[in-house]
Short mmCIF file of C-alpha atoms and ligand atoms in Angstrom, two decimals:
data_model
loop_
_atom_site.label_atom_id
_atom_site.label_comp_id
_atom_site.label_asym_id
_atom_site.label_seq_id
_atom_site.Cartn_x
_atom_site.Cartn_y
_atom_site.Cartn_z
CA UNK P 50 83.74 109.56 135.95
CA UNK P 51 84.87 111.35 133.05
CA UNK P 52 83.39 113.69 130.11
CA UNK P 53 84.13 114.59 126.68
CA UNK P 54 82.31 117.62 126.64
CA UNK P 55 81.45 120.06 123.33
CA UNK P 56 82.31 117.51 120.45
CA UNK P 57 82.43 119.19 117.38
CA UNK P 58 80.19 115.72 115.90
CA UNK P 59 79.97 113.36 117.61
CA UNK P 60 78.32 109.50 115.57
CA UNK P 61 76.53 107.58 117.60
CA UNK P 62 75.40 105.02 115.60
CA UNK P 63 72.23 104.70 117.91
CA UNK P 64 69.76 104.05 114.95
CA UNK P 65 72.07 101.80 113.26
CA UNK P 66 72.00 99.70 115.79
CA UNK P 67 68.32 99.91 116.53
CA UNK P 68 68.57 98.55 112.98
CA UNK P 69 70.79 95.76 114.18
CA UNK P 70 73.43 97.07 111.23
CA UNK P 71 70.86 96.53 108.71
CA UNK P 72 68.89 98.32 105.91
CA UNK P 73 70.92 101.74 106.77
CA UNK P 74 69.88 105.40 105.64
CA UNK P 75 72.34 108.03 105.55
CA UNK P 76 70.32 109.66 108.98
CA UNK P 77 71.20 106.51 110.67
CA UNK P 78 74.83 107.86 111.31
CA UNK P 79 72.78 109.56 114.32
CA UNK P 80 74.96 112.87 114.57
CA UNK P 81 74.75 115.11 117.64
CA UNK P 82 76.63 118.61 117.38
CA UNK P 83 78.08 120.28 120.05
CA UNK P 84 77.82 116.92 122.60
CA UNK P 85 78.59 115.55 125.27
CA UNK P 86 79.41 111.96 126.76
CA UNK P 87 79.76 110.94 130.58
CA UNK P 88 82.15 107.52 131.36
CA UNK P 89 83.14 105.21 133.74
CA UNK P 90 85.70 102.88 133.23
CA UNK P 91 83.30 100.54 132.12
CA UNK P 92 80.69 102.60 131.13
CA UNK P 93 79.17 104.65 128.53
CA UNK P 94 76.39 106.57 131.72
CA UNK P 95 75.50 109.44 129.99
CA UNK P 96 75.23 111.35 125.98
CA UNK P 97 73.37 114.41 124.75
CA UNK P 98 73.56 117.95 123.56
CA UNK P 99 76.17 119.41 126.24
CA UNK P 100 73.57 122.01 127.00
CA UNK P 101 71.54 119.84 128.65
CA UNK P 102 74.22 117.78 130.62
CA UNK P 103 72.36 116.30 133.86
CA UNK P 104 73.01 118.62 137.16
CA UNK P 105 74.43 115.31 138.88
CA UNK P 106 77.12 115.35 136.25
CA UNK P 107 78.54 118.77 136.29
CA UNK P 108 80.23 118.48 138.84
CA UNK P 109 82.72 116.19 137.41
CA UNK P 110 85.89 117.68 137.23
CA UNK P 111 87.89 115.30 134.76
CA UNK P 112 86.63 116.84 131.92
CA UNK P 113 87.84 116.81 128.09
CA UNK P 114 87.30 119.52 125.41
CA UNK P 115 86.58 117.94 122.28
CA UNK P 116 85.52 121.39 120.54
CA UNK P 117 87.89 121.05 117.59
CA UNK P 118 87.02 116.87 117.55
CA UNK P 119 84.99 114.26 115.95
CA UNK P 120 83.94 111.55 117.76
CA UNK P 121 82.84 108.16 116.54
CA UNK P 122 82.58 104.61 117.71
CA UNK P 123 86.11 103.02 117.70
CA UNK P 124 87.56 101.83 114.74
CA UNK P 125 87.45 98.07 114.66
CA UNK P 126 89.92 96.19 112.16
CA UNK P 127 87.91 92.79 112.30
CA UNK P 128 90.19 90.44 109.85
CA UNK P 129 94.27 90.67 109.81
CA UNK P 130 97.38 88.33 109.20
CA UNK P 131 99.42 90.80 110.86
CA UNK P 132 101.88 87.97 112.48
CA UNK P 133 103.98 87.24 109.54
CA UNK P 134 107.85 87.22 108.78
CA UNK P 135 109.44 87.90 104.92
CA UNK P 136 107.29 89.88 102.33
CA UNK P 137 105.75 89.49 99.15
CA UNK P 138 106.70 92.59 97.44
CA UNK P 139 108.05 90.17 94.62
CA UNK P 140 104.75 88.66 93.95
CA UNK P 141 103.11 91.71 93.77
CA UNK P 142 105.60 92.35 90.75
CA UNK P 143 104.62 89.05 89.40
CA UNK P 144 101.46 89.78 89.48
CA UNK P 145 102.01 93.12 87.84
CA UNK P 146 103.58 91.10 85.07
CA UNK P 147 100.58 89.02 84.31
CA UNK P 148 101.04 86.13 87.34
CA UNK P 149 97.95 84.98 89.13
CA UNK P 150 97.51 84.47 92.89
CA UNK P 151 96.89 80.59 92.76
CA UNK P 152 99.49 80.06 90.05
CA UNK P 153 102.38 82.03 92.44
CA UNK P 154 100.67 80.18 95.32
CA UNK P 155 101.50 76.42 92.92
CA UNK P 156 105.42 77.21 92.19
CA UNK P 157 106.46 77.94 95.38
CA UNK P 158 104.98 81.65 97.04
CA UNK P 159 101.62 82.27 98.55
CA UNK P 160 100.80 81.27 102.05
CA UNK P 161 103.64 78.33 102.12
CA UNK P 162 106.17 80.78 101.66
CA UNK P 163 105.15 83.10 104.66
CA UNK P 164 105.19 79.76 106.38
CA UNK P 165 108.82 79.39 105.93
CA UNK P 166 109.68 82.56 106.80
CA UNK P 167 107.45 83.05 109.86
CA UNK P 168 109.24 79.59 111.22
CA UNK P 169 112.67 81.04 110.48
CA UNK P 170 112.44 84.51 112.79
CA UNK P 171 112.55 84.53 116.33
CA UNK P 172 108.99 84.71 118.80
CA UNK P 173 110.76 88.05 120.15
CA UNK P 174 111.09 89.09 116.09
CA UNK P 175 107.44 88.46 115.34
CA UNK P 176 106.21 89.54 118.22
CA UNK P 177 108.40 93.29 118.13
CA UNK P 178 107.37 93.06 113.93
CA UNK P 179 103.47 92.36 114.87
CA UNK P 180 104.01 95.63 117.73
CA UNK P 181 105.52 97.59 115.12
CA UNK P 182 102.31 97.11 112.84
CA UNK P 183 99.83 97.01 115.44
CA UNK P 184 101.30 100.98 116.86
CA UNK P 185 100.89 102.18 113.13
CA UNK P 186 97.36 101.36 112.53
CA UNK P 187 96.46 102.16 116.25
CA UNK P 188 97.77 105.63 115.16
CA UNK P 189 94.98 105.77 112.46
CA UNK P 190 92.39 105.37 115.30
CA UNK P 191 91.84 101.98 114.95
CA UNK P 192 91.05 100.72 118.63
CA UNK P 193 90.23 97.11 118.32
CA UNK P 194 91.89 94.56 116.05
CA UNK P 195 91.38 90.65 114.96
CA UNK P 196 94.09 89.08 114.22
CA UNK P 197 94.90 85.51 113.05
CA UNK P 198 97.42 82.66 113.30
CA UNK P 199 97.91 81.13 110.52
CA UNK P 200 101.65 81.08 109.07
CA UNK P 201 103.45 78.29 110.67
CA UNK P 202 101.40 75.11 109.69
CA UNK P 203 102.72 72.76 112.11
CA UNK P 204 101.66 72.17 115.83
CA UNK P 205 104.57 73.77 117.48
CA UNK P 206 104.44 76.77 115.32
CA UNK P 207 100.65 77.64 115.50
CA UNK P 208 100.66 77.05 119.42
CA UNK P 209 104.01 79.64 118.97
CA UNK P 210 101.59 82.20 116.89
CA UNK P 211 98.33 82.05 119.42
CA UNK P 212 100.60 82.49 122.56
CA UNK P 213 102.44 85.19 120.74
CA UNK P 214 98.78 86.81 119.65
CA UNK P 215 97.89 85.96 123.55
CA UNK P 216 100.93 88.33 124.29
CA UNK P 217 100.00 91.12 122.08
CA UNK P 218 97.00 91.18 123.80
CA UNK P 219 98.54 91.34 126.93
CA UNK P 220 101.01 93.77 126.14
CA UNK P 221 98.02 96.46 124.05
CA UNK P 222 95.17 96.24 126.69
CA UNK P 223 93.47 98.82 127.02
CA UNK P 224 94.67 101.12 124.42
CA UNK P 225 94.22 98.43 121.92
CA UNK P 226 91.80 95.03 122.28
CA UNK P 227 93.25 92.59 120.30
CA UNK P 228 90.83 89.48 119.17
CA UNK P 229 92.51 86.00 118.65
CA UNK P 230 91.66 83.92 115.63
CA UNK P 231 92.85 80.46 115.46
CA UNK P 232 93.86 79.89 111.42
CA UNK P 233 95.70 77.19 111.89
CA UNK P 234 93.80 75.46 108.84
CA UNK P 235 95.02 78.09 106.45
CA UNK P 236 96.64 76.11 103.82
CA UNK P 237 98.22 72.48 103.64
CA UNK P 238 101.87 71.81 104.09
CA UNK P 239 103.25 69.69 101.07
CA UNK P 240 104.78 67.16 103.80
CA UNK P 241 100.71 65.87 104.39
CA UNK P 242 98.80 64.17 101.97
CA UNK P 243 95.43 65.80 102.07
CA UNK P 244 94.01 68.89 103.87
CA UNK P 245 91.83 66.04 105.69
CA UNK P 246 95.35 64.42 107.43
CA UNK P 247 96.54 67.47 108.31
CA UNK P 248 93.41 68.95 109.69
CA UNK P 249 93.30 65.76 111.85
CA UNK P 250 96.83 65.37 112.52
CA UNK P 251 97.44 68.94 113.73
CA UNK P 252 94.45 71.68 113.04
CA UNK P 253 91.97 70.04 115.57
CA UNK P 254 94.22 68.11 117.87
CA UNK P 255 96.22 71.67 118.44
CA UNK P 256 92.48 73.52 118.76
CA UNK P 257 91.60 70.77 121.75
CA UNK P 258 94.88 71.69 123.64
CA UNK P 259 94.21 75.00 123.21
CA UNK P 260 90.57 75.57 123.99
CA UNK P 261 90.81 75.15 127.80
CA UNK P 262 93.77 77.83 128.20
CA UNK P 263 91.11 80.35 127.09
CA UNK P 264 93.26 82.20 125.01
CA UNK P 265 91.63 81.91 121.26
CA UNK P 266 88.65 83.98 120.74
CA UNK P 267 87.14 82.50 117.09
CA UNK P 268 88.74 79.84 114.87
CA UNK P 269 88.73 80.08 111.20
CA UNK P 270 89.30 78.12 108.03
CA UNK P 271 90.49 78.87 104.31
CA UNK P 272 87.56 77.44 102.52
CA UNK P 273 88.76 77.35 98.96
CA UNK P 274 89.69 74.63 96.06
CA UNK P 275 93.30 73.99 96.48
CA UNK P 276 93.34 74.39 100.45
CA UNK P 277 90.09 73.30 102.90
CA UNK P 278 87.22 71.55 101.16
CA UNK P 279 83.24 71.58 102.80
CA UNK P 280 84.12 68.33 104.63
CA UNK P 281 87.36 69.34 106.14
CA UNK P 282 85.44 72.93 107.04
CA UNK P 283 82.16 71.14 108.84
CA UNK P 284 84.28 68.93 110.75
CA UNK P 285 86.76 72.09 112.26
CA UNK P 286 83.27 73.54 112.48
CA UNK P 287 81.69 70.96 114.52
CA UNK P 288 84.92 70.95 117.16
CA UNK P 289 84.73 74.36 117.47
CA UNK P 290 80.73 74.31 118.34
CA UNK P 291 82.18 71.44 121.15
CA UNK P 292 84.16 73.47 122.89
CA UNK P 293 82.12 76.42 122.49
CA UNK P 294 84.05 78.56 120.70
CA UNK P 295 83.29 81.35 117.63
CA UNK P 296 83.23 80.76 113.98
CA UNK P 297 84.54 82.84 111.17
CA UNK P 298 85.43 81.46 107.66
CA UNK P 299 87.13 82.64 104.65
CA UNK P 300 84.25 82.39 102.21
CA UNK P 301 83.77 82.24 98.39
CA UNK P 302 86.89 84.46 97.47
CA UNK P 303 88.36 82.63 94.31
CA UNK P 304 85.04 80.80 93.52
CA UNK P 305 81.40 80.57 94.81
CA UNK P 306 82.04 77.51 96.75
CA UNK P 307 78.77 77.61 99.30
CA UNK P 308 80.67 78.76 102.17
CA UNK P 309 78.14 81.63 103.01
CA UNK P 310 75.79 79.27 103.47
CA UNK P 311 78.02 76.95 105.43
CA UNK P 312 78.73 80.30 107.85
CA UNK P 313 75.27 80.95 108.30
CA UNK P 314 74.07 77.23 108.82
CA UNK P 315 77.23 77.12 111.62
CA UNK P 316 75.26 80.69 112.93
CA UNK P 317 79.57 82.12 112.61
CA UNK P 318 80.01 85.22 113.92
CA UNK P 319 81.76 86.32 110.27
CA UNK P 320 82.24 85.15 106.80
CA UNK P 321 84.70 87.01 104.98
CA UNK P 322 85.78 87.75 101.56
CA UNK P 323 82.75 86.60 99.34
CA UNK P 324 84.18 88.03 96.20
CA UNK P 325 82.70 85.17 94.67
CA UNK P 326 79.20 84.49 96.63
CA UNK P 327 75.98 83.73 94.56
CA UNK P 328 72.32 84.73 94.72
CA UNK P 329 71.75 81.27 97.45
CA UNK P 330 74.99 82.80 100.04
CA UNK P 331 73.67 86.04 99.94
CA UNK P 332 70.18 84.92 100.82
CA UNK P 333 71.38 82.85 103.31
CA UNK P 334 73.63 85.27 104.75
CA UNK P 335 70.61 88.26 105.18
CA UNK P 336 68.94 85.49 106.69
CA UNK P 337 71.34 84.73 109.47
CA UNK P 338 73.15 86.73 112.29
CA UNK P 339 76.80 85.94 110.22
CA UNK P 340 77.97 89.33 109.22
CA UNK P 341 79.23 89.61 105.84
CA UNK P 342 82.85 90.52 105.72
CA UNK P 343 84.29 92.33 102.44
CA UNK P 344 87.58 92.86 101.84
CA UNK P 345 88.23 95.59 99.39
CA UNK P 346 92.02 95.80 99.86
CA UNK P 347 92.34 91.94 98.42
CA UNK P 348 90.32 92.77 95.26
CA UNK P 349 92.09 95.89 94.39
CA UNK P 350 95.64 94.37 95.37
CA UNK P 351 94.69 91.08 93.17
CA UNK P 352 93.21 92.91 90.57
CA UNK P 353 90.24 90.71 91.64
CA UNK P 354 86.86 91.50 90.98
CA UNK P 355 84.50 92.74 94.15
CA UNK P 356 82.07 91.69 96.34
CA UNK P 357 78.75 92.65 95.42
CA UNK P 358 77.83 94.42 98.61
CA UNK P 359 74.88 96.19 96.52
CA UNK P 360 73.07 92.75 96.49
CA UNK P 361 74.10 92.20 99.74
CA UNK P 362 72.79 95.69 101.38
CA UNK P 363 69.55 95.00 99.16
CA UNK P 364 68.69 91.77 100.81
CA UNK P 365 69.75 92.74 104.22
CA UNK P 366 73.41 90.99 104.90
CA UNK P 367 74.84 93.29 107.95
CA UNK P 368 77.74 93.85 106.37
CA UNK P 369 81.28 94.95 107.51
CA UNK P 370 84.54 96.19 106.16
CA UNK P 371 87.88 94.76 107.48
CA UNK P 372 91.41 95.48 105.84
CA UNK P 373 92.77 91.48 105.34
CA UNK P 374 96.33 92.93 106.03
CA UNK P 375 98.62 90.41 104.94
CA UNK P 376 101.81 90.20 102.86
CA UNK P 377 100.51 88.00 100.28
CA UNK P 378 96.98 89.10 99.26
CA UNK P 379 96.72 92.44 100.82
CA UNK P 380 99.58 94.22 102.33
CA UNK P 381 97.66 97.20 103.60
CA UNK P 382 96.30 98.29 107.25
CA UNK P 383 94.30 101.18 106.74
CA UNK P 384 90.64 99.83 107.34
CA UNK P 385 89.19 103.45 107.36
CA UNK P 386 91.44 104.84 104.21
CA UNK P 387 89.99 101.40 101.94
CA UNK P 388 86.50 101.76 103.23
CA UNK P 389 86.43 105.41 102.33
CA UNK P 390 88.12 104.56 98.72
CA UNK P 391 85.63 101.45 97.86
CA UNK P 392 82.52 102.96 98.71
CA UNK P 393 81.76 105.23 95.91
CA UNK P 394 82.59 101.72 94.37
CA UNK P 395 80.67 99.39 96.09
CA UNK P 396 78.67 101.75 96.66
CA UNK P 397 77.74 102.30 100.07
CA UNK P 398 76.11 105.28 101.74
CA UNK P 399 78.16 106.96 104.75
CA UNK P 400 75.77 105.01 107.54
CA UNK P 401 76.97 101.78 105.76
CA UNK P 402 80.38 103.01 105.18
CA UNK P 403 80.93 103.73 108.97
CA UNK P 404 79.26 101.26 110.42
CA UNK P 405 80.80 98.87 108.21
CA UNK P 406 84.15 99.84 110.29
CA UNK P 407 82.40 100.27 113.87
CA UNK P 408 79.69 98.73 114.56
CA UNK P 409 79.15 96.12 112.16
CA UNK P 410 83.13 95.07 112.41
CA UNK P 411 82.48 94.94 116.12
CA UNK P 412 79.53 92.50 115.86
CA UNK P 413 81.71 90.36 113.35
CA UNK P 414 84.19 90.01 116.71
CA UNK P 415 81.23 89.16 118.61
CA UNK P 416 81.39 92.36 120.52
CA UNK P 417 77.91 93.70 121.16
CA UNK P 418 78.80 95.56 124.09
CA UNK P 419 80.81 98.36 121.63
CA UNK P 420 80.00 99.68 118.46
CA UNK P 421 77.64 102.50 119.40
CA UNK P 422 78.13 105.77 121.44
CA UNK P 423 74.64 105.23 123.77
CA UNK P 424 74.66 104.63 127.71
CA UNK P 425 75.32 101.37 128.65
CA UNK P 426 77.99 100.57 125.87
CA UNK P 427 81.92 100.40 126.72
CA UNK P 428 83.43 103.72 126.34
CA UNK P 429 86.14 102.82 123.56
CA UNK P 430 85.64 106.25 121.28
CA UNK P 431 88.07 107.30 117.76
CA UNK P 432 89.01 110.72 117.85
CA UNK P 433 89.73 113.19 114.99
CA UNK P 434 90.93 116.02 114.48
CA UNK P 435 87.90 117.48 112.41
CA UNK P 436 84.97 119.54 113.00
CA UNK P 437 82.64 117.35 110.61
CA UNK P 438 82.20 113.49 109.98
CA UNK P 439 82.43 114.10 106.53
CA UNK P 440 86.10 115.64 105.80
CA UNK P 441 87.41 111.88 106.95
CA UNK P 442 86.40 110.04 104.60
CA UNK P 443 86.83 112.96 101.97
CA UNK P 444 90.19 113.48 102.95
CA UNK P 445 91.48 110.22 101.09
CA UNK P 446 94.83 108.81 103.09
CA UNK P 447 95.31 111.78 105.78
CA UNK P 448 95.28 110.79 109.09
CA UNK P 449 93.31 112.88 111.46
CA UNK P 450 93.01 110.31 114.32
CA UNK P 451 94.55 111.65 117.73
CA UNK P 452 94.52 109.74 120.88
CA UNK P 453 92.92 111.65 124.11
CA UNK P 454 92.19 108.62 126.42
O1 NIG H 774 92.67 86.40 103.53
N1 NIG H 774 92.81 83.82 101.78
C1 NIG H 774 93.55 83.38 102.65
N2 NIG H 774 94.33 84.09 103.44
C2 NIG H 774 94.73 85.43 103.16
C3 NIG H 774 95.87 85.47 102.22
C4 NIG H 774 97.08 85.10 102.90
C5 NIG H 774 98.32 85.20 102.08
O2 NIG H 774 98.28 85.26 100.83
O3 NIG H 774 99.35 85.18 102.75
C6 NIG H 774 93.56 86.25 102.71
O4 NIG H 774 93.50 86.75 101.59
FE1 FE H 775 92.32 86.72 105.34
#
């Protein structure tokens, strides 16, 4: 057993998830000063005001001073690209320069040029270039991250990127859980037809092979004009609910195209984006367990315009914050730095702000057994070094994270 004893703050996020993530008041951050918290391995056993730390714990002697510390739930990154080769600083010029996403996307860049990159560098470069990224934002206290496949397009190559995420895994855990999303239906390779013959040809014929080697954790789909229609989604939907696996979808970000209501009919653990969801997906969405996903980063690196988490907080969507780290549509990894920068936008209070990034992002992985510091929870803690909550997310950009487990 182990203790972090006299936290500075310590969030436990106990009423927010009495709330299940929902409806949140500032006073549902559920901040203890001067605390303690008693671990297993396993285990969250014991937390409280470290004056009144249980006799049959004192005697523990592997004990850690967190006097000059905040402590919250961990970090949680819940939707990245982050195994990629090439760039897109280019496009981002173009951009700049009055180019739009889609149009880039038509003559040549976009997803189908990350494609051709990512099938040009080695497994050992992608995986070392994916370790690279995944050390810098675990240095920003970010503890668990989701990460998708996505960037090869062709049978071979997605099996390469899921054992390659399956490896990352491997090589992170503990320190870092890693979650692995199967994106293979990401966008259409000009050799196919149709989105339809390539989702048959490869997308679900690759997800079969791969379901019994227990390696993906969700599977995913680009929803959007131009790449996967409703048909091509229900159908990847409908092989996923056969061999039991997760859902998460990229929903609604170019155009309201139902697919928050498709993600809460399919009961998916996520649907992201929803730049472009209506009155009906939002509805649907508070009415369902999915957890709505925005992505801040894409809108400002698009020039986009935003979610409209206000409606969504109003009707009771549990919503979450995730970075999208990509090179095309948002080449940034700092969940916490663009969840403190939209909120004022947004806006969101600080409960929703941080349990957007803990608890929240946690459910959106399907993992209810973290999110909250109470007993009975896994002991996977962010660590910063701050007396109060507040001079994070103040402190735009400067890291404060240190690691103590
Ligand atoms: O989440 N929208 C689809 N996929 C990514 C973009 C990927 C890319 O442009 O490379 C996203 O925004
Ligand atoms: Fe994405």
């Amino acid at each position: 057993m182990r203790i972090l004893e006299n936290i500075s703050e310590l969030l436990t996020l106990e009423s927010a998830l009495n709330k299940d993530g929902r409806h949140l008041l500032p006073e549902d951050l559920s901040i203890l000063n001067n605390a303690s918290v008693v671990f297993d391995n396993d285990n969250i056993l014991w937390v409280g005001h470290t004056s009144q730390l249980p006799e049959q714990y004192s005697v523990i002697t592997d004990r850690i001073d967190c006097s000059d510390l905040v402590v919250t739930p961990e970090l949680v990154d819940s939707h990245t690209h982050i195994v990629f080769g090439g760039n897109r600083a280019n496009e981002y010029k173009m951009r700049l320069d009055g180019a739009d996403y889609q149009a880039i996307a038509n003559a040549g860049g976009g997803i189908l040029y990350t494609m051709n990159e990512t099938n040009k560098a080695s497994e050992q470069e992608l995986f070392d270039l994916a370790v690279e990224r995944i050390n810098r934002i675990a240095s920003y206290g970010i503890g668990t991250i989701e990460i998708k496949s996505g960037y090869s397009l062709t049978y071979d190559g997605e099996l390469r990127e899921s054992l390659i995420i399956d490896r990352l895994k491997k090589h992170f855990y503990p320190r870092v859980q890693i979650f692995n999303t199967f994106l293979a239906a990401h966008a259409v390779p000009k050799s196919f037809k149709s989105s339809s013959e390539y989702l048959r040809q490869v997308v679900i014929p690759l997800l079969k092979d791969l379901a019994p080697k227990n390696i993906i954790d969700a599977v995913d789909i680009f929803h959007e004009s131009g790449y996967f229609d409703e048909k091509d989604t229900r159908e990847l939907f409908d092989v996923a609910k056969s061999l039991n696996l997760a859902i998460k979808i990229h929903a609604d970000e170019f155009n309201d195209n139902g697919g928050a209501t498709i993600a809460s009919n399919y009961q998916a653990l996520s649907a992201d984006h929803l730049l472009c969801t209506g009155d009906k997906g939002i509805t649907d969405l508070a009415n369902s367990s999915t957890v709505a996903t925005v992505l801040p980063g894409t809108g400002f690196f698009l020039g986009k315009p935003q979610a409209n988490a206000k409606k969504m907080l109003a009707a009771g969507c549990k919503l979450s914050i995730a970075s999208d780290y990509n090179p095309g549509s948002c080449h940034f990894d700092n969940v916490l730095f663009v969840a403190s920068l939209s909120a004022p936008m947004y806006p969101l209070n600080s409960a929703q702000l941080w349990t957007g990034i803990t608890l929240n992002a946690a459910h959106a992985l399907g993992l209810t057994d973290q999110g909250a510091i109470i007993a009975g929870k896994k002991p996977r803690f962010s660590f910063f070094n701050v007396k109060n909550v507040s001079e994070i997310t103040y402190n735009w950009g400067r890291n404060f994270a240190v690691q103590k487990l």
